[in-house]
Amino acid sequence: MRILLKNQTAEDLQAFLARDGVTLSVARRIQASAIRRGEFPAPAPGLSAKVLTAVCTRTAIPHLDLVEKTVSARDQFAKYLFRGDGPDGFEAVRIPLLHRADDPKYVVCVSSQVGCALGCVFCATGRLGFIRNLAAWEIVDQVVKIRADSPHPVRGVVFMGMGEPMLNYESVITAARILSEPCGMAISAKAITIGTAGIVPAIRRFTAEGHAYRLLVSLTCADPARRRELMPLEGSHPTPGLLAALREYHDATGRRVTLAWTMIAGVNTREEDARQLAELTRGLPVKLDLIDVNDPSGRFRPPAPGELSDFRDALRRHLGMPVARRYSGGQDIRAACGMLAGCGRRMLP
């Protein structure tokens, strides 16, 4: 049996190779070489040629194929189209944080699935339906490939690309662990954000396991009936249960809960929406991220400046919690939030 490097933590790799004399420190060296250089390490103290031969026989180093890279002419966002263990492509986005000349860096928005089963009406990925889960190595390698292609370091990862991360829980958490390991990409766990539309059992598991990764929940509407029209998962994961899970998360971690709100003109940007959100989250410390809807079809549009200003004023009056408007870049290359649909392009060998 051969296992794939980049698909398990160094501890799991060591357990698999223990019979071959591989210690944890050697497993970390093997993992670091596979991730950072894409190759097996050379023989060294503790890693004899004999042991290395066994390692090479029992493991393999997988790689994603980069099919296409597109860079925005507006804001330097970059979209990468990859192919992994299947004919369907999936996308990742490199987000530039270059405003500090002394610390230029990137955040990578990774996909966790090809397609998505949730069917949120304002999301291009959701219109594709679910195709498959990505393996942990396919998630890790998105960051590896983008880092190798970038002039500045990758300092953060957000699981907010294609797919619902909490419906691919094992692979997502394994990938996050590998990305945060010193022998992986050495990205701080606090700089890794795992998004979800609100899969309640997975949120409770995430809380129970005590992860340091940040949690972001796409709420978008506080009225259950209208939320169900926008996000059909409301039917199987109702808002009251979701808020109960988020209160448990806050009680266990002490962290403020980040909620994402995709703003749709005339739909969820009224005074009533702000009031309902305040009632729903009463007593729960939250931070609200406002995101413009991105819909090339024209069915949905973001609020006009006046509507946005009125909504923010209403949030100040009713919510009384931190509110930030998140910049949604890469619109000209369909790399913005809700626009990823690369698996619509089937790629043959």
mmCIF file of C-alpha atoms in Angstrom:
data_model
loop_
_atom_site.group_PDB
_atom_site.id
_atom_site.type_symbol
_atom_site.label_atom_id
_atom_site.label_comp_id
_atom_site.label_asym_id
_atom_site.label_seq_id
_atom_site.Cartn_x
_atom_site.Cartn_y
_atom_site.Cartn_z
ATOM 1 C CA MET A 1 0.000 0.000 0.000
ATOM 2 C CA ARG A 2 1.304 3.444 -0.977
ATOM 3 C CA ILE A 3 0.118 6.614 0.686
ATOM 4 C CA LEU A 4 0.241 10.132 -0.682
ATOM 5 C CA LEU A 5 2.479 12.675 0.976
ATOM 6 C CA LYS A 6 0.792 16.056 1.537
ATOM 7 C CA ASN A 7 -2.303 14.037 2.428
ATOM 8 C CA GLN A 8 -1.661 13.489 6.142
ATOM 9 C CA THR A 9 0.142 15.176 8.996
ATOM 10 C CA ALA A 10 3.735 14.372 9.900
ATOM 11 C CA GLU A 11 2.464 12.400 12.912
ATOM 12 C CA ASP A 12 0.269 10.220 10.702
ATOM 13 C CA LEU A 13 3.134 9.757 8.256
ATOM 14 C CA GLN A 14 5.454 8.640 11.046
ATOM 15 C CA ALA A 15 2.900 6.121 12.297
ATOM 16 C CA PHE A 16 2.601 4.659 8.794
ATOM 17 C CA LEU A 17 6.388 4.433 8.324
ATOM 18 C CA ALA A 18 7.329 3.403 11.862
ATOM 19 C CA ARG A 19 8.135 -0.164 10.831
ATOM 20 C CA ASP A 20 10.711 1.246 8.408
ATOM 21 C CA GLY A 21 12.537 3.014 11.220
ATOM 22 C CA VAL A 22 11.153 6.481 10.524
ATOM 23 C CA THR A 23 11.033 8.729 13.588
ATOM 24 C CA LEU A 24 8.837 11.813 13.932
ATOM 25 C CA SER A 25 11.745 14.140 13.172
ATOM 26 C CA VAL A 26 12.512 12.188 10.003
ATOM 27 C CA ALA A 27 8.829 12.173 9.032
ATOM 28 C CA ARG A 28 8.836 15.946 9.363
ATOM 29 C CA ARG A 29 11.902 16.156 7.132
ATOM 30 C CA ILE A 30 10.205 13.965 4.520
ATOM 31 C CA GLN A 31 7.028 16.042 4.709
ATOM 32 C CA ALA A 32 8.911 19.339 4.412
ATOM 33 C CA SER A 33 10.826 18.143 1.361
ATOM 34 C CA ALA A 34 7.677 16.821 -0.328
ATOM 35 C CA ILE A 35 5.727 20.028 0.286
ATOM 36 C CA ARG A 36 8.392 22.664 -0.263
ATOM 37 C CA ARG A 37 10.439 21.065 -3.029
ATOM 38 C CA GLY A 38 8.120 18.409 -4.387
ATOM 39 C CA GLU A 39 10.698 15.661 -3.966
ATOM 40 C CA PHE A 40 12.029 13.133 -1.494
ATOM 41 C CA PRO A 41 14.918 14.294 0.711
ATOM 42 C CA ALA A 42 18.485 13.149 0.220
ATOM 43 C CA PRO A 43 20.013 10.612 2.627
ATOM 44 C CA ALA A 44 21.085 12.259 5.878
ATOM 45 C CA PRO A 45 21.740 11.328 9.518
ATOM 46 C CA GLY A 46 18.680 9.418 10.682
ATOM 47 C CA LEU A 47 17.546 8.885 7.095
ATOM 48 C CA SER A 48 19.761 6.233 5.573
ATOM 49 C CA ALA A 49 19.624 5.191 1.940
ATOM 50 C CA LYS A 50 17.919 1.969 3.048
ATOM 51 C CA VAL A 51 15.205 3.799 4.973
ATOM 52 C CA LEU A 52 14.763 6.290 2.145
ATOM 53 C CA THR A 53 14.295 3.448 -0.330
ATOM 54 C CA ALA A 54 11.513 2.056 1.849
ATOM 55 C CA VAL A 55 9.936 5.508 2.071
ATOM 56 C CA CYS A 56 10.037 5.953 -1.700
ATOM 57 C CA THR A 57 8.500 2.516 -2.169
ATOM 58 C CA ARG A 58 5.637 3.080 0.252
ATOM 59 C CA THR A 59 4.756 6.697 -0.500
ATOM 60 C CA ALA A 60 4.200 8.971 -3.473
ATOM 61 C CA ILE A 61 4.243 12.730 -3.979
ATOM 62 C CA PRO A 62 1.152 13.960 -5.857
ATOM 63 C CA HIS A 63 0.975 17.246 -7.747
ATOM 64 C CA LEU A 64 -1.824 19.401 -9.083
ATOM 65 C CA ASP A 65 -1.738 20.454 -12.713
ATOM 66 C CA LEU A 66 -1.994 24.198 -13.242
ATOM 67 C CA VAL A 67 -4.315 24.603 -16.204
ATOM 68 C CA GLU A 68 -4.685 28.362 -16.309
ATOM 69 C CA LYS A 69 -3.739 31.504 -14.398
ATOM 70 C CA THR A 70 -5.603 34.782 -14.845
ATOM 71 C CA VAL A 71 -4.604 38.096 -13.243
ATOM 72 C CA SER A 72 -6.995 40.984 -12.730
ATOM 73 C CA ALA A 73 -6.094 44.178 -14.542
ATOM 74 C CA ARG A 74 -7.881 46.126 -11.805
ATOM 75 C CA ASP A 75 -6.509 44.961 -8.482
ATOM 76 C CA GLN A 76 -3.859 42.221 -8.942
ATOM 77 C CA PHE A 77 -6.110 39.422 -7.711
ATOM 78 C CA ALA A 78 -5.074 36.192 -9.437
ATOM 79 C CA LYS A 79 -7.238 33.159 -10.200
ATOM 80 C CA TYR A 80 -5.729 29.708 -10.679
ATOM 81 C CA LEU A 81 -7.512 26.846 -12.405
ATOM 82 C CA PHE A 82 -6.210 23.458 -11.255
ATOM 83 C CA ARG A 83 -6.835 19.823 -12.084
ATOM 84 C CA GLY A 84 -6.207 17.038 -9.583
ATOM 85 C CA ASP A 85 -7.558 13.494 -9.316
ATOM 86 C CA GLY A 86 -10.279 13.943 -11.903
ATOM 87 C CA PRO A 87 -11.202 15.621 -15.182
ATOM 88 C CA ASP A 88 -13.008 18.589 -13.621
ATOM 89 C CA GLY A 89 -11.170 21.771 -12.754
ATOM 90 C CA PHE A 90 -11.367 23.756 -9.538
ATOM 91 C CA GLU A 91 -10.179 27.237 -8.713
ATOM 92 C CA ALA A 92 -8.216 29.103 -6.063
ATOM 93 C CA VAL A 93 -7.629 32.827 -5.698
ATOM 94 C CA ARG A 94 -4.520 34.723 -4.631
ATOM 95 C CA ILE A 95 -5.520 37.812 -2.662
ATOM 96 C CA PRO A 96 -2.867 40.558 -2.603
ATOM 97 C CA LEU A 97 -2.140 42.410 0.631
ATOM 98 C CA LEU A 98 0.539 44.714 -0.697
ATOM 99 C CA HIS A 99 -0.357 47.998 1.014
ATOM 100 C CA ARG A 100 2.556 47.731 3.457
ATOM 101 C CA ALA A 101 5.836 48.133 1.623
ATOM 102 C CA ASP A 102 7.714 46.526 4.515
ATOM 103 C CA ASP A 103 5.438 43.456 4.644
ATOM 104 C CA PRO A 104 3.885 42.551 1.268
ATOM 105 C CA LYS A 105 2.036 39.242 1.415
ATOM 106 C CA TYR A 106 -0.802 37.171 0.037
ATOM 107 C CA VAL A 107 -3.775 35.260 1.342
ATOM 108 C CA VAL A 108 -4.960 32.251 -0.656
ATOM 109 C CA CYS A 109 -8.647 31.409 -0.964
ATOM 110 C CA VAL A 110 -8.802 27.644 -1.493
ATOM 111 C CA SER A 111 -11.514 25.324 -2.753
ATOM 112 C CA SER A 112 -12.520 22.276 -0.721
ATOM 113 C CA GLN A 113 -14.878 20.631 -3.226
ATOM 114 C CA VAL A 114 -15.469 20.491 -6.948
ATOM 115 C CA GLY A 115 -18.872 22.122 -7.217
ATOM 116 C CA CYS A 116 -21.175 22.467 -4.220
ATOM 117 C CA ALA A 117 -24.338 20.733 -3.031
ATOM 118 C CA LEU A 118 -25.866 23.665 -1.150
ATOM 119 C CA GLY A 119 -27.356 25.517 -4.108
ATOM 120 C CA CYS A 120 -27.225 29.062 -2.708
ATOM 121 C CA VAL A 121 -29.055 31.041 -5.371
ATOM 122 C CA PHE A 122 -26.521 33.887 -5.496
ATOM 123 C CA CYS A 123 -23.455 31.633 -5.903
ATOM 124 C CA ALA A 124 -22.086 30.393 -9.239
ATOM 125 C CA THR A 125 -20.483 27.352 -7.606
ATOM 126 C CA GLY A 126 -23.809 26.329 -6.098
ATOM 127 C CA ARG A 127 -25.459 26.354 -9.514
ATOM 128 C CA LEU A 128 -23.037 23.653 -10.659
ATOM 129 C CA GLY A 129 -24.148 21.112 -8.079
ATOM 130 C CA PHE A 130 -21.836 18.784 -6.190
ATOM 131 C CA ILE A 131 -19.228 16.810 -8.144
ATOM 132 C CA ARG A 132 -16.724 15.539 -5.575
ATOM 133 C CA ASN A 133 -14.727 16.289 -2.449
ATOM 134 C CA LEU A 134 -11.112 17.319 -2.762
ATOM 135 C CA ALA A 135 -8.487 15.261 -0.966
ATOM 136 C CA ALA A 136 -6.371 17.002 1.662
ATOM 137 C CA TRP A 137 -3.352 17.028 -0.644
ATOM 138 C CA GLU A 138 -5.387 18.735 -3.384
ATOM 139 C CA ILE A 139 -6.206 21.519 -0.937
ATOM 140 C CA VAL A 140 -2.642 21.804 0.368
ATOM 141 C CA ASP A 141 -1.174 21.848 -3.119
ATOM 142 C CA GLN A 142 -3.299 24.844 -4.108
ATOM 143 C CA VAL A 143 -1.335 26.857 -1.548
ATOM 144 C CA VAL A 144 1.972 25.210 -2.461
ATOM 145 C CA LYS A 145 1.598 25.959 -6.167
ATOM 146 C CA ILE A 146 0.456 29.532 -5.613
ATOM 147 C CA ARG A 147 3.269 30.234 -3.157
ATOM 148 C CA ALA A 148 5.811 28.941 -5.688
ATOM 149 C CA ASP A 149 4.330 31.290 -8.287
ATOM 150 C CA SER A 150 4.358 34.378 -6.052
ATOM 151 C CA PRO A 151 6.985 37.052 -5.373
ATOM 152 C CA HIS A 152 5.845 37.485 -1.755
ATOM 153 C CA PRO A 153 4.979 34.976 0.985
ATOM 154 C CA VAL A 154 1.564 33.480 1.628
ATOM 155 C CA ARG A 155 0.628 34.397 5.194
ATOM 156 C CA GLY A 156 -2.986 33.294 5.343
ATOM 157 C CA VAL A 157 -5.478 30.808 3.937
ATOM 158 C CA VAL A 158 -9.261 31.082 3.753
ATOM 159 C CA PHE A 159 -11.428 28.043 3.010
ATOM 160 C CA MET A 160 -14.008 30.081 1.130
ATOM 161 C CA GLY A 161 -13.525 29.000 -2.470
ATOM 162 C CA MET A 162 -15.579 26.353 -4.240
ATOM 163 C CA GLY A 163 -17.570 23.984 -2.054
ATOM 164 C CA GLU A 164 -18.794 23.766 1.540
ATOM 165 C CA PRO A 165 -15.752 23.031 3.744
ATOM 166 C CA MET A 166 -17.767 21.490 6.578
ATOM 167 C CA LEU A 167 -19.154 18.849 4.197
ATOM 168 C CA ASN A 168 -15.578 17.727 3.543
ATOM 169 C CA TYR A 169 -14.562 18.000 7.165
ATOM 170 C CA GLU A 170 -11.800 15.398 7.426
ATOM 171 C CA SER A 171 -9.893 16.615 4.375
ATOM 172 C CA VAL A 172 -10.304 20.273 5.317
ATOM 173 C CA ILE A 173 -9.055 19.848 8.881
ATOM 174 C CA THR A 174 -6.179 17.630 7.739
ATOM 175 C CA ALA A 175 -5.206 20.220 5.134
ATOM 176 C CA ALA A 176 -5.378 23.011 7.721
ATOM 177 C CA ARG A 177 -3.132 21.021 10.046
ATOM 178 C CA ILE A 178 -0.577 20.405 7.300
ATOM 179 C CA LEU A 179 -0.630 24.043 6.218
ATOM 180 C CA SER A 180 0.001 25.192 9.787
ATOM 181 C CA GLU A 181 2.732 22.663 10.606
ATOM 182 C CA PRO A 182 6.314 24.019 10.694
ATOM 183 C CA CYS A 183 7.214 21.214 8.283
ATOM 184 C CA GLY A 184 4.271 22.165 6.079
ATOM 185 C CA MET A 185 3.639 25.750 5.027
ATOM 186 C CA ALA A 186 4.160 27.144 8.560
ATOM 187 C CA ILE A 187 1.081 29.373 8.313
ATOM 188 C CA SER A 188 -0.214 30.448 11.705
ATOM 189 C CA ALA A 189 -3.383 28.591 12.691
ATOM 190 C CA LYS A 190 -4.893 31.967 13.568
ATOM 191 C CA ALA A 191 -4.333 33.058 9.958
ATOM 192 C CA ILE A 192 -6.391 30.142 8.628
ATOM 193 C CA THR A 193 -10.136 30.743 8.320
ATOM 194 C CA ILE A 194 -12.637 27.980 7.668
ATOM 195 C CA GLY A 195 -15.911 29.196 6.227
ATOM 196 C CA THR A 196 -19.272 27.477 6.316
ATOM 197 C CA ALA A 197 -22.836 28.212 5.308
ATOM 198 C CA GLY A 198 -23.908 26.677 8.614
ATOM 199 C CA ILE A 199 -23.477 22.888 8.865
ATOM 200 C CA VAL A 200 -24.474 22.580 12.515
ATOM 201 C CA PRO A 201 -23.070 19.122 13.458
ATOM 202 C CA ALA A 202 -19.712 20.002 11.907
ATOM 203 C CA ILE A 203 -19.581 23.333 13.758
ATOM 204 C CA ARG A 204 -20.214 21.484 17.010
ATOM 205 C CA ARG A 205 -17.460 19.004 16.164
ATOM 206 C CA PHE A 206 -15.115 21.865 15.273
ATOM 207 C CA THR A 207 -15.834 23.408 18.674
ATOM 208 C CA ALA A 208 -15.364 20.136 20.561
ATOM 209 C CA GLU A 209 -12.004 19.488 18.900
ATOM 210 C CA GLY A 210 -10.675 22.853 20.036
ATOM 211 C CA HIS A 211 -9.108 24.065 16.805
ATOM 212 C CA ALA A 212 -7.276 27.387 16.726
ATOM 213 C CA TYR A 213 -8.405 28.093 13.154
ATOM 214 C CA ARG A 214 -10.876 30.915 12.737
ATOM 215 C CA LEU A 215 -14.511 30.189 11.936
ATOM 216 C CA LEU A 216 -16.632 32.271 9.560
ATOM 217 C CA VAL A 217 -20.325 31.608 9.020
ATOM 218 C CA SER A 218 -22.228 32.844 5.980
ATOM 219 C CA LEU A 219 -25.543 34.013 7.415
ATOM 220 C CA THR A 220 -26.775 36.519 4.781
ATOM 221 C CA CYS A 221 -30.310 36.734 6.165
ATOM 222 C CA ALA A 222 -31.676 36.583 9.711
ATOM 223 C CA ASP A 223 -35.234 35.733 8.712
ATOM 224 C CA PRO A 224 -35.457 31.923 8.359
ATOM 225 C CA ALA A 225 -38.122 31.947 5.636
ATOM 226 C CA ARG A 226 -36.251 34.391 3.422
ATOM 227 C CA ARG A 227 -32.917 32.758 4.211
ATOM 228 C CA ARG A 228 -34.303 29.451 2.971
ATOM 229 C CA GLU A 229 -35.162 31.090 -0.357
ATOM 230 C CA LEU A 230 -31.559 32.270 -0.709
ATOM 231 C CA MET A 231 -29.791 29.367 1.005
ATOM 232 C CA PRO A 232 -31.727 26.080 0.805
ATOM 233 C CA LEU A 233 -29.650 24.501 3.599
ATOM 234 C CA GLU A 234 -31.848 26.509 5.996
ATOM 235 C CA GLY A 235 -34.309 23.649 5.602
ATOM 236 C CA SER A 236 -31.904 21.058 7.035
ATOM 237 C CA HIS A 237 -29.850 23.340 9.298
ATOM 238 C CA PRO A 238 -32.332 25.916 10.653
ATOM 239 C CA THR A 239 -31.124 29.249 11.957
ATOM 240 C CA PRO A 240 -32.107 28.629 15.624
ATOM 241 C CA GLY A 241 -29.935 25.504 15.741
ATOM 242 C CA LEU A 242 -27.119 27.321 13.969
ATOM 243 C CA LEU A 243 -27.166 30.165 16.491
ATOM 244 C CA ALA A 244 -27.206 27.665 19.365
ATOM 245 C CA ALA A 245 -24.069 26.039 17.932
ATOM 246 C CA LEU A 246 -22.411 29.443 17.542
ATOM 247 C CA ARG A 247 -23.190 30.337 21.146
ATOM 248 C CA GLU A 248 -21.565 27.062 22.195
ATOM 249 C CA TYR A 249 -18.551 27.961 20.053
ATOM 250 C CA HIS A 250 -18.235 31.361 21.718
ATOM 251 C CA ASP A 251 -18.664 29.895 25.204
ATOM 252 C CA ALA A 252 -15.941 27.315 24.537
ATOM 253 C CA THR A 253 -13.433 29.611 22.826
ATOM 254 C CA GLY A 254 -14.217 33.120 24.023
ATOM 255 C CA ARG A 255 -13.930 34.273 20.408
ATOM 256 C CA ARG A 256 -16.192 36.718 18.672
ATOM 257 C CA VAL A 257 -18.179 34.959 15.926
ATOM 258 C CA THR A 258 -17.610 36.295 12.415
ATOM 259 C CA LEU A 259 -20.719 36.352 10.247
ATOM 260 C CA ALA A 260 -20.634 36.998 6.498
ATOM 261 C CA TRP A 261 -23.537 38.870 4.929
ATOM 262 C CA THR A 262 -23.803 38.789 1.137
ATOM 263 C CA MET A 263 -25.612 42.036 0.356
ATOM 264 C CA ILE A 264 -28.347 41.858 -2.277
ATOM 265 C CA ALA A 265 -30.119 45.077 -3.191
ATOM 266 C CA GLY A 266 -33.734 45.170 -2.067
ATOM 267 C CA VAL A 267 -33.493 41.744 -0.448
ATOM 268 C CA ASN A 268 -31.445 41.820 2.766
ATOM 269 C CA THR A 269 -30.288 45.412 3.222
ATOM 270 C CA ARG A 270 -33.328 46.959 4.887
ATOM 271 C CA GLU A 271 -33.762 48.399 8.370
ATOM 272 C CA GLU A 272 -35.826 45.314 9.200
ATOM 273 C CA ASP A 273 -32.878 43.076 8.297
ATOM 274 C CA ALA A 274 -30.622 44.926 10.730
ATOM 275 C CA ARG A 275 -33.246 44.678 13.460
ATOM 276 C CA GLN A 276 -33.782 40.943 12.883
ATOM 277 C CA LEU A 277 -30.042 40.308 12.949
ATOM 278 C CA ALA A 278 -29.724 42.158 16.254
ATOM 279 C CA GLU A 279 -32.546 40.111 17.764
ATOM 280 C CA LEU A 280 -31.106 36.850 16.459
ATOM 281 C CA THR A 281 -27.615 37.478 17.854
ATOM 282 C CA ARG A 282 -28.602 39.215 21.086
ATOM 283 C CA GLY A 283 -26.014 38.431 23.767
ATOM 284 C CA LEU A 284 -23.597 36.845 21.266
ATOM 285 C CA PRO A 285 -20.469 38.874 20.399
ATOM 286 C CA VAL A 286 -20.263 38.957 16.613
ATOM 287 C CA LYS A 287 -18.357 40.693 13.856
ATOM 288 C CA LEU A 288 -20.252 41.260 10.626
ATOM 289 C CA ASP A 289 -18.480 41.131 7.264
ATOM 290 C CA LEU A 290 -20.492 42.799 4.503
ATOM 291 C CA ILE A 291 -19.835 41.399 1.026
ATOM 292 C CA ASP A 292 -21.306 42.641 -2.249
ATOM 293 C CA VAL A 293 -23.139 39.981 -4.219
ATOM 294 C CA ASN A 294 -21.376 39.139 -7.487
ATOM 295 C CA ASP A 295 -23.763 37.857 -10.131
ATOM 296 C CA PRO A 296 -22.754 38.141 -13.809
ATOM 297 C CA SER A 297 -26.271 37.081 -14.847
ATOM 298 C CA GLY A 298 -27.681 40.314 -13.476
ATOM 299 C CA ARG A 299 -30.377 38.573 -11.439
ATOM 300 C CA PHE A 300 -28.918 39.964 -8.227
ATOM 301 C CA ARG A 301 -27.082 43.224 -7.734
ATOM 302 C CA PRO A 302 -25.282 44.834 -4.792
ATOM 303 C CA PRO A 303 -26.847 47.788 -2.996
ATOM 304 C CA ALA A 304 -26.346 51.275 -4.389
ATOM 305 C CA PRO A 305 -24.237 53.636 -2.249
ATOM 306 C CA GLY A 306 -27.285 55.223 -0.620
ATOM 307 C CA GLU A 307 -28.865 51.866 0.222
ATOM 308 C CA LEU A 308 -25.564 50.625 1.645
ATOM 309 C CA SER A 309 -25.148 53.756 3.759
ATOM 310 C CA ASP A 310 -28.668 53.403 5.156
ATOM 311 C CA PHE A 311 -28.076 49.728 5.956
ATOM 312 C CA ARG A 312 -24.830 50.467 7.777
ATOM 313 C CA ASP A 313 -26.569 53.194 9.769
ATOM 314 C CA ALA A 314 -29.285 50.697 10.701
ATOM 315 C CA LEU A 315 -26.665 48.177 11.791
ATOM 316 C CA ARG A 316 -25.044 50.785 14.028
ATOM 317 C CA ARG A 317 -28.372 51.553 15.660
ATOM 318 C CA HIS A 318 -29.597 47.996 16.143
ATOM 319 C CA LEU A 319 -26.592 45.659 16.183
ATOM 320 C CA GLY A 320 -23.946 47.680 18.004
ATOM 321 C CA MET A 321 -21.202 45.253 16.966
ATOM 322 C CA PRO A 322 -18.154 45.617 14.678
ATOM 323 C CA VAL A 323 -19.133 45.820 11.011
ATOM 324 C CA ALA A 324 -16.640 45.726 8.135
ATOM 325 C CA ARG A 325 -17.163 45.864 4.415
ATOM 326 C CA ARG A 326 -14.977 43.234 2.802
ATOM 327 C CA TYR A 327 -13.447 44.153 -0.532
ATOM 328 C CA SER A 328 -14.465 41.659 -3.198
ATOM 329 C CA GLY A 329 -11.668 41.767 -5.752
ATOM 330 C CA GLY A 330 -11.064 40.060 -9.051
ATOM 331 C CA GLN A 331 -14.526 40.738 -10.443
ATOM 332 C CA ASP A 332 -13.186 41.279 -13.952
ATOM 333 C CA ILE A 333 -11.755 37.729 -13.995
ATOM 334 C CA ARG A 334 -14.654 36.137 -12.083
ATOM 335 C CA ALA A 335 -12.497 35.555 -9.042
ATOM 336 C CA ALA A 336 -14.691 37.453 -6.576
ATOM 337 C CA CYS A 337 -16.808 35.860 -3.848
ATOM 338 C CA GLY A 338 -19.528 33.680 -5.346
ATOM 339 C CA MET A 339 -18.116 33.677 -8.879
ATOM 340 C CA LEU A 340 -15.895 30.571 -8.916
ATOM 341 C CA ALA A 341 -17.183 27.974 -11.363
ATOM 342 C CA GLY A 342 -14.065 26.524 -12.961
ATOM 343 C CA CYS A 343 -15.316 22.952 -12.756
ATOM 344 C CA GLY A 344 -17.794 23.904 -15.449
ATOM 345 C CA ARG A 345 -14.837 23.389 -17.774
ATOM 346 C CA ARG A 346 -14.085 19.700 -18.124
ATOM 347 C CA MET A 347 -10.473 18.980 -18.985
ATOM 348 C CA LEU A 348 -9.391 15.745 -20.559
ATOM 349 C CA PRO A 349 -5.883 14.290 -20.199
#
